[in-house]
Amino acid sequence: MKVIFPGSFDPITNGHMDLISRTSKLFDQVVVVISNNTSKHSLFTPEEKYHLVTEALSKFSNVSVELIQTDLTINVVKNLMLMRLFVELEIQEISHMNKK
């Protein structure tokens, strides 16, 4: 099962690391989504945050990082759900073909 862990991560903290570590043990895949809150003054640019978060999480094999700058987190969730549905449909089709 896939889970999304959204945040601004400006910067990523030990608390974030602890939660992501525990989450990675509970789920098959964790997608850390870095959002850019334009109403806040950030310490780091979105690209710097992406680099720092990716580096900090590199030891987790089932954790990936995505940067969203103009989209809402809910739209990322919808896209991931649609991708999952598409993959599941492909798997069902392959399974059906294998039964023939």
mmCIF file of N, CA, C and O in Angstrom:
data_model
loop_
_atom_site.group_PDB
_atom_site.id
_atom_site.type_symbol
_atom_site.label_atom_id
_atom_site.label_comp_id
_atom_site.label_asym_id
_atom_site.label_seq_id
_atom_site.Cartn_x
_atom_site.Cartn_y
_atom_site.Cartn_z
ATOM 1 N N MET A 1 0.841 -1.176 0.000
ATOM 2 C CA MET A 1 0.000 0.000 0.000
ATOM 3 C C MET A 1 0.888 1.241 0.000
ATOM 4 O O MET A 1 1.903 1.294 0.656
ATOM 5 N N LYS A 2 0.442 2.245 -0.729
ATOM 6 C CA LYS A 2 1.188 3.496 -0.866
ATOM 7 C C LYS A 2 0.557 4.558 0.017
ATOM 8 O O LYS A 2 -0.655 4.634 0.140
ATOM 9 N N VAL A 3 1.411 5.390 0.625
ATOM 10 C CA VAL A 3 0.938 6.489 1.455
ATOM 11 C C VAL A 3 1.701 7.756 1.063
ATOM 12 O O VAL A 3 2.852 7.682 0.626
ATOM 13 N N ILE A 4 1.029 8.883 1.206
ATOM 14 C CA ILE A 4 1.646 10.176 0.898
ATOM 15 C C ILE A 4 1.912 10.918 2.199
ATOM 16 O O ILE A 4 1.061 10.964 3.087
ATOM 17 N N PHE A 5 3.107 11.490 2.301
ATOM 18 C CA PHE A 5 3.527 12.254 3.467
ATOM 19 C C PHE A 5 3.823 13.675 2.988
ATOM 20 O O PHE A 5 4.935 13.973 2.554
ATOM 21 N N PRO A 6 2.833 14.578 3.012
ATOM 22 C CA PRO A 6 3.042 15.933 2.487
ATOM 23 C C PRO A 6 3.591 16.896 3.541
ATOM 24 O O PRO A 6 3.404 16.698 4.740
ATOM 25 N N GLY A 7 4.274 17.924 3.064
ATOM 26 C CA GLY A 7 4.756 18.969 3.955
ATOM 27 C C GLY A 7 5.598 19.972 3.195
ATOM 28 O O GLY A 7 5.935 19.774 2.033
ATOM 29 N N SER A 8 5.974 21.046 3.886
ATOM 30 C CA SER A 8 6.842 22.043 3.245
ATOM 31 C C SER A 8 8.317 21.733 3.494
ATOM 32 O O SER A 8 9.170 22.147 2.726
ATOM 33 N N PHE A 9 8.626 21.016 4.566
ATOM 34 C CA PHE A 9 9.990 20.555 4.877
ATOM 35 C C PHE A 9 11.013 21.674 4.732
ATOM 36 O O PHE A 9 11.980 21.567 3.996
ATOM 37 N N ASP A 10 10.787 22.760 5.471
ATOM 38 C CA ASP A 10 11.648 23.935 5.367
ATOM 39 C C ASP A 10 12.243 24.290 6.725
ATOM 40 O O ASP A 10 11.786 25.247 7.361
ATOM 41 N N PRO A 11 13.197 23.544 7.194
ATOM 42 C CA PRO A 11 13.869 22.372 6.615
ATOM 43 C C PRO A 11 13.251 21.075 7.127
ATOM 44 O O PRO A 11 12.371 21.098 7.985
ATOM 45 N N ILE A 12 13.758 19.953 6.619
ATOM 46 C CA ILE A 12 13.343 18.661 7.150
ATOM 47 C C ILE A 12 13.943 18.538 8.558
ATOM 48 O O ILE A 12 15.086 18.938 8.792
ATOM 49 N N THR A 13 13.148 18.044 9.495
ATOM 50 C CA THR A 13 13.580 17.988 10.897
ATOM 51 C C THR A 13 13.733 16.544 11.363
ATOM 52 O O THR A 13 13.317 15.605 10.675
ATOM 53 N N ASN A 14 14.292 16.377 12.556
ATOM 54 C CA ASN A 14 14.386 15.040 13.154
ATOM 55 C C ASN A 14 12.991 14.458 13.381
ATOM 56 O O ASN A 14 12.798 13.254 13.271
ATOM 57 N N GLY A 15 12.028 15.304 13.684
ATOM 58 C CA GLY A 15 10.652 14.851 13.852
ATOM 59 C C GLY A 15 10.089 14.293 12.555
ATOM 60 O O GLY A 15 9.437 13.245 12.551
ATOM 61 N N HIS A 16 10.347 15.006 11.433
ATOM 62 C CA HIS A 16 9.931 14.490 10.124
ATOM 63 C C HIS A 16 10.585 13.134 9.867
ATOM 64 O O HIS A 16 9.923 12.182 9.437
ATOM 65 N N MET A 17 11.893 13.070 10.110
ATOM 66 C CA MET A 17 12.653 11.842 9.854
ATOM 67 C C MET A 17 12.090 10.680 10.662
ATOM 68 O O MET A 17 11.949 9.569 10.151
ATOM 69 N N ASP A 18 11.759 10.936 11.924
ATOM 70 C CA ASP A 18 11.219 9.888 12.777
ATOM 71 C C ASP A 18 9.873 9.396 12.239
ATOM 72 O O ASP A 18 9.641 8.181 12.149
ATOM 73 N N LEU A 19 8.992 10.319 11.885
ATOM 74 C CA LEU A 19 7.675 9.930 11.361
ATOM 75 C C LEU A 19 7.793 9.186 10.035
ATOM 76 O O LEU A 19 7.099 8.187 9.805
ATOM 77 N N ILE A 20 8.675 9.646 9.157
ATOM 78 C CA ILE A 20 8.857 8.979 7.865
ATOM 79 C C ILE A 20 9.454 7.595 8.078
ATOM 80 O O ILE A 20 9.042 6.629 7.431
ATOM 81 N N SER A 21 10.396 7.479 8.990
ATOM 82 C CA SER A 21 10.991 6.171 9.301
ATOM 83 C C SER A 21 9.925 5.194 9.791
ATOM 84 O O SER A 21 9.849 4.053 9.318
ATOM 85 N N ARG A 22 9.090 5.636 10.720
ATOM 86 C CA ARG A 22 8.028 4.757 11.238
ATOM 87 C C ARG A 22 6.994 4.449 10.167
ATOM 88 O O ARG A 22 6.513 3.312 10.075
ATOM 89 N N THR A 23 6.681 5.435 9.343
ATOM 90 C CA THR A 23 5.717 5.225 8.270
ATOM 91 C C THR A 23 6.247 4.216 7.249
ATOM 92 O O THR A 23 5.502 3.371 6.748
ATOM 93 N N SER A 24 7.548 4.283 6.957
ATOM 94 C CA SER A 24 8.138 3.379 5.963
ATOM 95 C C SER A 24 8.094 1.922 6.405
ATOM 96 O O SER A 24 8.166 1.019 5.573
ATOM 97 N N LYS A 25 7.952 1.693 7.705
ATOM 98 C CA LYS A 25 7.846 0.318 8.222
ATOM 99 C C LYS A 25 6.416 -0.206 8.146
ATOM 100 O O LYS A 25 6.200 -1.412 8.205
ATOM 101 N N LEU A 26 5.460 0.702 8.007
ATOM 102 C CA LEU A 26 4.052 0.312 7.977
ATOM 103 C C LEU A 26 3.485 0.167 6.562
ATOM 104 O O LEU A 26 2.487 -0.522 6.369
ATOM 105 N N PHE A 27 4.113 0.839 5.577
ATOM 106 C CA PHE A 27 3.580 0.861 4.224
ATOM 107 C C PHE A 27 4.634 0.399 3.222
ATOM 108 O O PHE A 27 5.837 0.555 3.459
ATOM 109 N N ASP A 28 4.150 -0.144 2.099
ATOM 110 C CA ASP A 28 5.059 -0.620 1.053
ATOM 111 C C ASP A 28 5.827 0.526 0.407
ATOM 112 O O ASP A 28 6.993 0.378 0.063
ATOM 113 N N GLN A 29 5.143 1.633 0.210
ATOM 114 C CA GLN A 29 5.768 2.777 -0.444
ATOM 115 C C GLN A 29 5.304 4.073 0.207
ATOM 116 O O GLN A 29 4.107 4.263 0.444
ATOM 117 N N VAL A 30 6.254 4.959 0.475
ATOM 118 C CA VAL A 30 5.972 6.271 1.045
ATOM 119 C C VAL A 30 6.419 7.321 0.033
ATOM 120 O O VAL A 30 7.565 7.309 -0.410
ATOM 121 N N VAL A 31 5.495 8.205 -0.336
ATOM 122 C CA VAL A 31 5.831 9.305 -1.238
ATOM 123 C C VAL A 31 5.821 10.583 -0.411
ATOM 124 O O VAL A 31 4.787 11.016 0.079
ATOM 125 N N VAL A 32 6.995 11.155 -0.231
ATOM 126 C CA VAL A 32 7.128 12.415 0.485
ATOM 127 C C VAL A 32 6.900 13.526 -0.537
ATOM 128 O O VAL A 32 7.616 13.621 -1.537
ATOM 129 N N VAL A 33 5.867 14.325 -0.312
ATOM 130 C CA VAL A 33 5.494 15.379 -1.254
ATOM 131 C C VAL A 33 5.861 16.727 -0.633
ATOM 132 O O VAL A 33 5.318 17.109 0.395
ATOM 133 N N ILE A 34 6.795 17.396 -1.284
ATOM 134 C CA ILE A 34 7.225 18.721 -0.828
ATOM 135 C C ILE A 34 6.384 19.762 -1.546
ATOM 136 O O ILE A 34 6.407 19.860 -2.771
ATOM 137 N N SER A 35 5.639 20.531 -0.769
ATOM 138 C CA SER A 35 4.808 21.579 -1.369
ATOM 139 C C SER A 35 5.460 22.934 -1.127
ATOM 140 O O SER A 35 6.240 23.104 -0.199
ATOM 141 N N ASN A 36 5.118 23.861 -1.979
ATOM 142 C CA ASN A 36 5.672 25.208 -1.888
ATOM 143 C C ASN A 36 4.568 26.148 -1.440
ATOM 144 O O ASN A 36 3.689 26.490 -2.218
ATOM 145 N N ASN A 37 4.596 26.544 -0.188
ATOM 146 C CA ASN A 37 3.589 27.453 0.350
ATOM 147 C C ASN A 37 4.051 28.886 0.091
ATOM 148 O O ASN A 37 4.920 29.407 0.788
ATOM 149 N N THR A 38 3.458 29.511 -0.898
ATOM 150 C CA THR A 38 3.881 30.861 -1.283
ATOM 151 C C THR A 38 3.472 31.925 -0.273
ATOM 152 O O THR A 38 3.984 33.046 -0.317
ATOM 153 N N SER A 39 2.587 31.590 0.668
ATOM 154 C CA SER A 39 2.189 32.573 1.677
ATOM 155 C C SER A 39 3.165 32.597 2.855
ATOM 156 O O SER A 39 3.044 33.450 3.733
ATOM 157 N N LYS A 40 4.130 31.684 2.869
ATOM 158 C CA LYS A 40 5.154 31.648 3.917
ATOM 159 C C LYS A 40 6.496 32.078 3.340
ATOM 160 O O LYS A 40 6.783 31.853 2.170
ATOM 161 N N HIS A 41 7.308 32.689 4.196
ATOM 162 C CA HIS A 41 8.686 32.983 3.802
ATOM 163 C C HIS A 41 9.516 31.732 4.072
ATOM 164 O O HIS A 41 9.602 31.278 5.209
ATOM 165 N N SER A 42 10.108 31.171 3.040
ATOM 166 C CA SER A 42 10.883 29.937 3.170
ATOM 167 C C SER A 42 12.356 30.218 3.367
ATOM 168 O O SER A 42 12.896 31.184 2.827
ATOM 169 N N LEU A 43 12.994 29.332 4.114
ATOM 170 C CA LEU A 43 14.441 29.410 4.277
ATOM 171 C C LEU A 43 15.158 28.913 3.028
ATOM 172 O O LEU A 43 16.229 29.393 2.673
ATOM 173 N N PHE A 44 14.556 27.906 2.370
ATOM 174 C CA PHE A 44 15.181 27.269 1.219
ATOM 175 C C PHE A 44 14.267 27.363 -0.001
ATOM 176 O O PHE A 44 13.050 27.406 0.133
ATOM 177 N N THR A 45 14.866 27.346 -1.183
ATOM 178 C CA THR A 45 14.088 27.293 -2.419
ATOM 179 C C THR A 45 13.487 25.887 -2.537
ATOM 180 O O THR A 45 13.974 24.947 -1.892
ATOM 181 N N PRO A 46 12.454 25.719 -3.347
ATOM 182 C CA PRO A 46 11.891 24.381 -3.531
ATOM 183 C C PRO A 46 12.935 23.363 -3.999
ATOM 184 O O PRO A 46 12.953 22.226 -3.529
ATOM 185 N N GLU A 47 13.819 23.776 -4.886
ATOM 186 C CA GLU A 47 14.857 22.872 -5.387
ATOM 187 C C GLU A 47 15.833 22.479 -4.285
ATOM 188 O O GLU A 47 16.265 21.323 -4.209
ATOM 189 N N GLU A 48 16.189 23.427 -3.426
ATOM 190 C CA GLU A 48 17.077 23.118 -2.297
ATOM 191 C C GLU A 48 16.402 22.157 -1.327
ATOM 192 O O GLU A 48 17.034 21.210 -0.839
ATOM 193 N N LYS A 49 15.122 22.388 -1.054
ATOM 194 C CA LYS A 49 14.380 21.483 -0.170
ATOM 195 C C LYS A 49 14.345 20.081 -0.759
ATOM 196 O O LYS A 49 14.549 19.098 -0.047
ATOM 197 N N TYR A 50 14.086 19.989 -2.063
ATOM 198 C CA TYR A 50 14.052 18.691 -2.728
ATOM 199 C C TYR A 50 15.387 17.960 -2.553
ATOM 200 O O TYR A 50 15.425 16.784 -2.210
ATOM 201 N N HIS A 51 16.480 18.670 -2.788
ATOM 202 C CA HIS A 51 17.813 18.078 -2.659
ATOM 203 C C HIS A 51 18.075 17.626 -1.216
ATOM 204 O O HIS A 51 18.543 16.506 -0.987
ATOM 205 N N LEU A 52 17.771 18.489 -0.251
ATOM 206 C CA LEU A 52 18.012 18.156 1.158
ATOM 207 C C LEU A 52 17.159 16.971 1.618
ATOM 208 O O LEU A 52 17.650 16.067 2.307
ATOM 209 N N VAL A 53 15.901 16.964 1.242
ATOM 210 C CA VAL A 53 14.998 15.883 1.648
ATOM 211 C C VAL A 53 15.412 14.570 0.978
ATOM 212 O O VAL A 53 15.468 13.519 1.624
ATOM 213 N N THR A 54 15.711 14.620 -0.313
ATOM 214 C CA THR A 54 16.135 13.419 -1.040
ATOM 215 C C THR A 54 17.391 12.830 -0.420
ATOM 216 O O THR A 54 17.489 11.609 -0.220
ATOM 217 N N GLU A 55 18.332 13.679 -0.088
ATOM 218 C CA GLU A 55 19.576 13.217 0.534
ATOM 219 C C GLU A 55 19.309 12.623 1.921
ATOM 220 O O GLU A 55 19.825 11.555 2.260
ATOM 221 N N ALA A 56 18.490 13.280 2.702
ATOM 222 C CA ALA A 56 18.195 12.811 4.058
ATOM 223 C C ALA A 56 17.461 11.470 4.054
ATOM 224 O O ALA A 56 17.626 10.661 4.980
ATOM 225 N N LEU A 57 16.655 11.220 3.019
ATOM 226 C CA LEU A 57 15.835 10.001 2.972
ATOM 227 C C LEU A 57 16.441 8.904 2.101
ATOM 228 O O LEU A 57 15.804 7.873 1.888
ATOM 229 N N SER A 58 17.645 9.091 1.636
ATOM 230 C CA SER A 58 18.253 8.143 0.699
ATOM 231 C C SER A 58 18.435 6.744 1.289
ATOM 232 O O SER A 58 18.511 5.768 0.550
ATOM 233 N N LYS A 59 18.462 6.621 2.612
ATOM 234 C CA LYS A 59 18.660 5.296 3.224
ATOM 235 C C LYS A 59 17.388 4.449 3.219
ATOM 236 O O LYS A 59 17.441 3.256 3.486
ATOM 237 N N PHE A 60 16.249 5.048 2.882
ATOM 238 C CA PHE A 60 14.981 4.318 2.860
ATOM 239 C C PHE A 60 14.685 3.872 1.426
ATOM 240 O O PHE A 60 14.434 4.699 0.555
ATOM 241 N N SER A 61 14.682 2.566 1.202
ATOM 242 C CA SER A 61 14.487 2.056 -0.159
ATOM 243 C C SER A 61 13.050 2.212 -0.655
ATOM 244 O O SER A 61 12.809 2.220 -1.862
ATOM 245 N N ASN A 62 12.099 2.338 0.250
ATOM 246 C CA ASN A 62 10.696 2.425 -0.166
ATOM 247 C C ASN A 62 10.124 3.842 -0.017
ATOM 248 O O ASN A 62 8.921 4.024 0.011
ATOM 249 N N VAL A 63 11.010 4.828 0.045
ATOM 250 C CA VAL A 63 10.569 6.226 0.166
ATOM 251 C C VAL A 63 11.035 6.996 -1.065
ATOM 252 O O VAL A 63 12.213 6.943 -1.427
ATOM 253 N N SER A 64 10.091 7.686 -1.710
ATOM 254 C CA SER A 64 10.435 8.547 -2.836
ATOM 255 C C SER A 64 10.019 9.979 -2.505
ATOM 256 O O SER A 64 9.220 10.205 -1.594
ATOM 257 N N VAL A 65 10.575 10.919 -3.242
ATOM 258 C CA VAL A 65 10.321 12.336 -2.979
ATOM 259 C C VAL A 65 9.798 12.991 -4.250
ATOM 260 O O VAL A 65 10.343 12.769 -5.333
ATOM 261 N N GLU A 66 8.738 13.776 -4.111
ATOM 262 C CA GLU A 66 8.194 14.545 -5.224
ATOM 263 C C GLU A 66 8.073 16.002 -4.806
ATOM 264 O O GLU A 66 7.737 16.292 -3.662
ATOM 265 N N LEU A 67 8.335 16.882 -5.737
ATOM 266 C CA LEU A 67 8.232 18.325 -5.506
ATOM 267 C C LEU A 67 7.058 18.851 -6.311
ATOM 268 O O LEU A 67 6.966 18.622 -7.513
ATOM 269 N N ILE A 68 6.138 19.520 -5.626
ATOM 270 C CA ILE A 68 5.038 20.184 -6.330
ATOM 271 C C ILE A 68 5.129 21.676 -6.026
ATOM 272 O O ILE A 68 5.239 22.077 -4.886
ATOM 273 N N GLN A 69 5.131 22.466 -7.077
ATOM 274 C CA GLN A 69 5.267 23.908 -6.881
ATOM 275 C C GLN A 69 3.988 24.679 -7.193
ATOM 276 O O GLN A 69 3.749 25.722 -6.626
ATOM 277 N N THR A 70 3.179 24.149 -8.088
ATOM 278 C CA THR A 70 2.001 24.913 -8.504
ATOM 279 C C THR A 70 0.701 24.163 -8.285
ATOM 280 O O THR A 70 -0.364 24.715 -8.501
ATOM 281 N N ASP A 71 0.771 22.927 -7.881
ATOM 282 C CA ASP A 71 -0.426 22.113 -7.751
ATOM 283 C C ASP A 71 -0.786 21.924 -6.286
ATOM 284 O O ASP A 71 0.046 22.097 -5.396
ATOM 285 N N LEU A 72 -2.020 21.554 -6.044
ATOM 286 C CA LEU A 72 -2.466 21.233 -4.693
ATOM 287 C C LEU A 72 -2.137 19.781 -4.382
ATOM 288 O O LEU A 72 -2.132 18.930 -5.269
ATOM 289 N N THR A 73 -1.886 19.494 -3.123
ATOM 290 C CA THR A 73 -1.559 18.133 -2.702
ATOM 291 C C THR A 73 -2.658 17.157 -3.101
ATOM 292 O O THR A 73 -2.367 16.041 -3.532
ATOM 293 N N ILE A 74 -3.904 17.563 -3.011
ATOM 294 C CA ILE A 74 -5.016 16.662 -3.348
ATOM 295 C C ILE A 74 -4.950 16.236 -4.805
ATOM 296 O O ILE A 74 -5.287 15.102 -5.148
ATOM 297 N N ASN A 75 -4.472 17.115 -5.695
ATOM 298 C CA ASN A 75 -4.341 16.746 -7.106
ATOM 299 C C ASN A 75 -3.247 15.702 -7.302
ATOM 300 O O ASN A 75 -3.365 14.832 -8.158
ATOM 301 N N VAL A 76 -2.179 15.792 -6.514
ATOM 302 C CA VAL A 76 -1.131 14.770 -6.560
ATOM 303 C C VAL A 76 -1.708 13.434 -6.118
ATOM 304 O O VAL A 76 -1.460 12.401 -6.728
ATOM 305 N N VAL A 77 -2.501 13.448 -5.062
ATOM 306 C CA VAL A 77 -3.141 12.229 -4.570
ATOM 307 C C VAL A 77 -4.027 11.635 -5.659
ATOM 308 O O VAL A 77 -3.982 10.431 -5.928
ATOM 309 N N LYS A 78 -4.825 12.457 -6.307
ATOM 310 C CA LYS A 78 -5.706 11.973 -7.373
ATOM 311 C C LYS A 78 -4.900 11.360 -8.505
ATOM 312 O O LYS A 78 -5.257 10.311 -9.034
ATOM 313 N N ASN A 79 -3.797 12.010 -8.904
ATOM 314 C CA ASN A 79 -2.957 11.468 -9.976
ATOM 315 C C ASN A 79 -2.357 10.132 -9.588
ATOM 316 O O ASN A 79 -2.310 9.209 -10.403
ATOM 317 N N LEU A 80 -1.894 10.001 -8.357
ATOM 318 C CA LEU A 80 -1.322 8.734 -7.904
ATOM 319 C C LEU A 80 -2.390 7.652 -7.868
ATOM 320 O O LEU A 80 -2.127 6.499 -8.211
ATOM 321 N N MET A 81 -3.604 8.021 -7.466
ATOM 322 C CA MET A 81 -4.692 7.050 -7.427
ATOM 323 C C MET A 81 -5.043 6.600 -8.843
ATOM 324 O O MET A 81 -5.284 5.419 -9.085
ATOM 325 N N LEU A 82 -5.052 7.521 -9.801
ATOM 326 C CA LEU A 82 -5.341 7.167 -11.180
ATOM 327 C C LEU A 82 -4.245 6.272 -11.745
ATOM 328 O O LEU A 82 -4.529 5.315 -12.460
ATOM 329 N N MET A 83 -2.986 6.567 -11.415
ATOM 330 C CA MET A 83 -1.885 5.732 -11.867
ATOM 331 C C MET A 83 -2.030 4.326 -11.295
ATOM 332 O O MET A 83 -1.829 3.337 -11.990
ATOM 333 N N ARG A 84 -2.411 4.231 -10.034
ATOM 334 C CA ARG A 84 -2.582 2.934 -9.394
ATOM 335 C C ARG A 84 -3.708 2.155 -10.068
ATOM 336 O O ARG A 84 -3.580 0.965 -10.332
ATOM 337 N N LEU A 85 -4.810 2.833 -10.356
ATOM 338 C CA LEU A 85 -5.929 2.186 -11.022
ATOM 339 C C LEU A 85 -5.500 1.653 -12.380
ATOM 340 O O LEU A 85 -5.812 0.525 -12.751
ATOM 341 N N PHE A 86 -4.754 2.451 -13.144
ATOM 342 C CA PHE A 86 -4.281 2.036 -14.456
ATOM 343 C C PHE A 86 -3.395 0.798 -14.343
ATOM 344 O O PHE A 86 -3.550 -0.149 -15.105
ATOM 345 N N VAL A 87 -2.481 0.791 -13.401
ATOM 346 C CA VAL A 87 -1.588 -0.354 -13.194
ATOM 347 C C VAL A 87 -2.385 -1.584 -12.800
ATOM 348 O O VAL A 87 -2.140 -2.684 -13.306
ATOM 349 N N GLU A 88 -3.351 -1.427 -11.908
ATOM 350 C CA GLU A 88 -4.173 -2.561 -11.491
ATOM 351 C C GLU A 88 -4.968 -3.121 -12.654
ATOM 352 O O GLU A 88 -5.111 -4.336 -12.788
ATOM 353 N N LEU A 89 -5.483 -2.253 -13.534
ATOM 354 C CA LEU A 89 -6.209 -2.726 -14.705
ATOM 355 C C LEU A 89 -5.286 -3.499 -15.649
ATOM 356 O O LEU A 89 -5.674 -4.524 -16.206
ATOM 357 N N GLU A 90 -4.051 -3.019 -15.816
ATOM 358 C CA GLU A 90 -3.086 -3.724 -16.648
ATOM 359 C C GLU A 90 -2.768 -5.100 -16.071
ATOM 360 O O GLU A 90 -2.687 -6.083 -16.804
ATOM 361 N N ILE A 91 -2.598 -5.165 -14.763
ATOM 362 C CA ILE A 91 -2.302 -6.441 -14.108
ATOM 363 C C ILE A 91 -3.459 -7.409 -14.303
ATOM 364 O O ILE A 91 -3.253 -8.583 -14.603
ATOM 365 N N GLN A 92 -4.680 -6.927 -14.160
ATOM 366 C CA GLN A 92 -5.851 -7.784 -14.361
ATOM 367 C C GLN A 92 -5.917 -8.276 -15.806
ATOM 368 O O GLN A 92 -6.230 -9.441 -16.051
ATOM 369 N N GLU A 93 -5.599 -7.405 -16.750
ATOM 370 C CA GLU A 93 -5.631 -7.798 -18.157
ATOM 371 C C GLU A 93 -4.577 -8.863 -18.433
ATOM 372 O O GLU A 93 -4.846 -9.858 -19.113
ATOM 373 N N ILE A 94 -3.384 -8.680 -17.912
ATOM 374 C CA ILE A 94 -2.308 -9.669 -18.103
ATOM 375 C C ILE A 94 -2.691 -10.990 -17.458
ATOM 376 O O ILE A 94 -2.506 -12.060 -18.030
ATOM 377 N N SER A 95 -3.257 -10.915 -16.269
ATOM 378 C CA SER A 95 -3.699 -12.121 -15.576
ATOM 379 C C SER A 95 -4.763 -12.855 -16.381
ATOM 380 O O SER A 95 -4.735 -14.084 -16.508
ATOM 381 N N HIS A 96 -5.680 -12.114 -16.950
ATOM 382 C CA HIS A 96 -6.746 -12.707 -17.773
ATOM 383 C C HIS A 96 -6.151 -13.365 -19.015
ATOM 384 O O HIS A 96 -6.560 -14.466 -19.386
ATOM 385 N N MET A 97 -5.183 -12.724 -19.644
ATOM 386 C CA MET A 97 -4.536 -13.277 -20.838
ATOM 387 C C MET A 97 -3.769 -14.551 -20.489
ATOM 388 O O MET A 97 -3.731 -15.490 -21.283
ATOM 389 N N ASN A 98 -3.162 -14.583 -19.295
ATOM 390 C CA ASN A 98 -2.392 -15.752 -18.889
ATOM 391 C C ASN A 98 -3.288 -16.960 -18.633
ATOM 392 O O ASN A 98 -2.845 -18.091 -18.718
ATOM 393 N N LYS A 99 -4.546 -16.718 -18.289
ATOM 394 C CA LYS A 99 -5.473 -17.808 -18.016
ATOM 395 C C LYS A 99 -5.961 -18.490 -19.293
ATOM 396 O O LYS A 99 -6.450 -19.597 -19.251
ATOM 397 N N LYS A 100 -5.820 -17.800 -20.420
ATOM 398 C CA LYS A 100 -6.303 -18.366 -21.694
ATOM 399 C C LYS A 100 -5.408 -19.471 -22.185
ATOM 400 O O LYS A 100 -4.318 -19.631 -22.070
#
